[in-house]
Amino acid sequence: MLSPAVLKLDPAAEADRIIDSLRHQFSNTLRKRGAVVGLSGGVDSSVVAALCARALGAEKVLALFMPER
């Protein structure tokens, strides 16, 4: 059962919070200039790729399509 607090989330604000966190992690903690994301074709990996592209810039994200079998 979901908590009623889930219904009060602001998706745009949460996306911005995640993007800010990714920027901080990549530049300050990891000290990396880009990301490699494995795309499975599912929603979760697509969202990760989109968030990374917004956080780092699309030119700094390499997306690899993972084999199905």
Backbone as JSON, one array per atom type, in Angstrom:
{
  "sequence": "MLSPAVLKLDPAAEADRIIDSLRHQFSNTLRKRGAVVGLSGGVDSSVVAALCARALGAEKVLALFMPER",
  "N": [[0.85, -1.18, 0.0], [0.56, 2.18, -0.86], [1.91, 5.16, 0.54], [0.06, 8.07, 1.49], [1.58, 10.34, 1.14], [3.01, 10.0, -1.19], [1.37, 10.81, -3.24], [1.58, 13.53, -3.1], [3.92, 14.33, -4.23], [6.01, 16.36, -6.28], [6.66, 15.94, -9.48], [8.38, 17.36, -11.31], [9.96, 18.89, -9.59], [11.23, 16.85, -8.19], [12.68, 15.64, -10.26], [14.44, 17.75, -10.85], [15.83, 17.84, -8.43], [17.14, 15.36, -8.47], [18.73, 15.7, -10.75], [20.39, 17.83, -9.93], [21.73, 16.49, -7.89], [23.05, 14.47, -9.37], [24.79, 16.08, -10.92], [26.41, 17.13, -8.89], [27.52, 14.75, -7.8], [28.96, 13.69, -10.01], [30.79, 15.76, -10.63], [32.06, 16.57, -8.2], [32.33, 14.38, -6.32], [32.82, 11.92, -7.78], [34.42, 12.91, -9.76], [34.23, 12.81, -12.58], [33.72, 13.31, -16.1], [31.68, 12.49, -17.71], [29.14, 10.04, -18.56], [28.4, 6.55, -18.91], [25.75, 4.72, -20.02], [23.85, 1.83, -19.82], [21.38, 0.79, -21.94], [18.4, -0.91, -21.76], [16.04, -0.9, -23.0], [13.93, -0.6, -21.44], [11.8, 1.33, -19.21], [13.12, 2.27, -16.91], [15.96, 2.39, -17.44], [15.88, 4.17, -19.55], [14.93, 6.49, -18.35], [17.06, 7.0, -16.6], [19.08, 7.57, -18.49], [18.01, 9.87, -19.69], [17.92, 11.65, -17.49], [20.66, 11.81, -16.88], [21.57, 12.99, -19.25], [20.34, 15.48, -19.09], [21.56, 16.42, -16.79], [24.34, 16.37, -17.29], [24.74, 17.06, -19.9], [23.96, 16.17, -23.19], [26.02, 15.46, -24.92], [27.89, 14.37, -23.29], [27.11, 11.9, -22.49], [27.11, 8.52, -23.03], [25.2, 6.16, -24.5], [24.55, 2.77, -24.44], [23.11, 0.19, -26.21], [21.86, -2.65, -24.79], [22.25, -6.15, -25.3], [19.45, -8.28, -26.0], [19.35, -11.02, -25.63]],
  "CA": [[0.0, 0.0, 0.0], [1.32, 3.42, -0.97], [1.67, 6.22, 1.5], [-0.59, 9.24, 0.9], [2.6, 11.35, 0.81], [3.44, 9.76, -2.56], [0.49, 11.59, -4.11], [1.91, 14.95, -2.98], [5.21, 14.59, -4.85], [6.06, 17.21, -7.46], [7.61, 15.25, -10.36], [9.38, 18.28, -11.87], [10.89, 19.24, -8.51], [12.03, 15.65, -7.9], [13.64, 15.5, -11.36], [15.46, 18.77, -10.64], [16.63, 17.42, -7.28], [17.99, 14.26, -8.93], [19.69, 16.28, -11.68], [21.38, 18.54, -9.12], [22.53, 15.47, -7.2], [23.94, 13.87, -10.36], [25.85, 17.05, -11.23], [27.33, 17.18, -7.74], [28.24, 13.47, -7.7], [29.91, 13.54, -11.12], [31.86, 16.75, -10.62], [32.76, 16.69, -6.92], [32.63, 13.11, -5.68], [33.41, 10.97, -8.72], [35.35, 13.64, -10.63], [34.08, 12.28, -13.94], [33.18, 14.29, -17.03], [30.57, 11.95, -18.46], [28.55, 8.79, -18.08], [28.04, 5.48, -19.84], [24.5, 4.14, -19.53], [23.36, 0.66, -20.55], [19.94, 0.86, -22.22], [17.78, -2.21, -21.96], [14.77, -0.7, -23.69], [12.91, -0.4, -20.41], [11.56, 2.69, -18.74], [14.09, 2.69, -15.9], [17.23, 2.79, -18.04], [15.61, 5.35, -20.37], [14.84, 7.63, -17.43], [18.43, 7.27, -16.16], [19.78, 8.21, -19.6], [17.46, 11.23, -19.84], [18.37, 12.46, -16.36], [22.09, 12.05, -17.07], [21.72, 13.95, -20.35], [19.96, 16.8, -18.57], [22.52, 16.83, -15.76], [25.72, 16.48, -17.78], [24.76, 17.45, -21.31], [23.81, 14.98, -24.02], [27.3, 15.11, -25.54], [28.74, 13.7, -22.29], [26.46, 10.64, -22.11], [27.18, 7.47, -24.04], [24.18, 5.14, -24.23], [24.81, 1.5, -25.12], [21.97, -0.73, -26.22], [22.27, -3.96, -24.27], [21.6, -7.25, -26.04], [18.27, -8.86, -25.34], [19.62, -12.4, -25.26]],
  "C": [[0.89, 1.24, 0.0], [0.93, 4.41, 0.11], [0.97, 7.38, 0.81], [0.42, 10.33, 0.51], [3.09, 11.19, -0.63], [2.62, 10.62, -3.54], [0.83, 13.07, -4.09], [3.25, 15.29, -3.59], [5.04, 15.49, -6.08], [7.1, 16.61, -8.4], [8.7, 16.15, -10.92], [10.41, 18.65, -10.81], [11.78, 18.05, -8.17], [13.07, 15.43, -9.0], [14.77, 16.51, -11.2], [16.39, 18.4, -9.49], [17.61, 16.31, -7.68], [19.08, 14.79, -9.86], [20.78, 17.04, -10.93], [22.3, 17.56, -8.4], [23.51, 14.8, -8.16], [25.09, 14.8, -10.71], [26.89, 17.09, -10.11], [28.17, 15.9, -7.66], [29.3, 13.34, -8.78], [31.07, 14.52, -11.02], [32.68, 16.73, -9.34], [33.2, 15.35, -6.34], [33.38, 12.16, -6.61], [34.5, 11.6, -9.58], [35.4, 13.04, -12.04], [33.41, 13.34, -14.81], [31.96, 13.79, -17.78], [30.11, 10.63, -17.88], [28.33, 7.82, -19.23], [26.82, 4.79, -19.24], [24.12, 2.97, -20.42], [21.85, 0.74, -20.7], [19.4, -0.52, -22.52], [16.52, -2.11, -22.81], [13.63, -0.49, -22.72], [12.82, 1.06, -19.98], [12.66, 3.15, -17.79], [15.41, 3.14, -16.51], [17.04, 4.02, -18.94], [15.53, 6.61, -19.51], [16.24, 8.01, -16.93], [19.19, 8.01, -17.26], [19.3, 9.66, -19.78], [17.92, 12.14, -18.71], [19.86, 12.78, -16.47], [22.32, 13.08, -18.17], [21.37, 15.35, -19.89], [20.98, 17.31, -17.57], [23.88, 17.16, -16.34], [25.83, 17.08, -19.16], [24.76, 16.19, -22.15], [25.13, 14.51, -24.62], [28.23, 14.37, -24.57], [28.14, 12.39, -21.79], [26.53, 9.68, -23.28], [26.18, 6.39, -23.65], [24.48, 3.91, -25.08], [23.56, 0.64, -25.05], [22.45, -2.11, -25.82], [21.55, -5.05, -25.06], [20.45, -7.85, -25.25], [18.55, -10.28, -24.87], [21.08, -12.62, -25.11]]
}
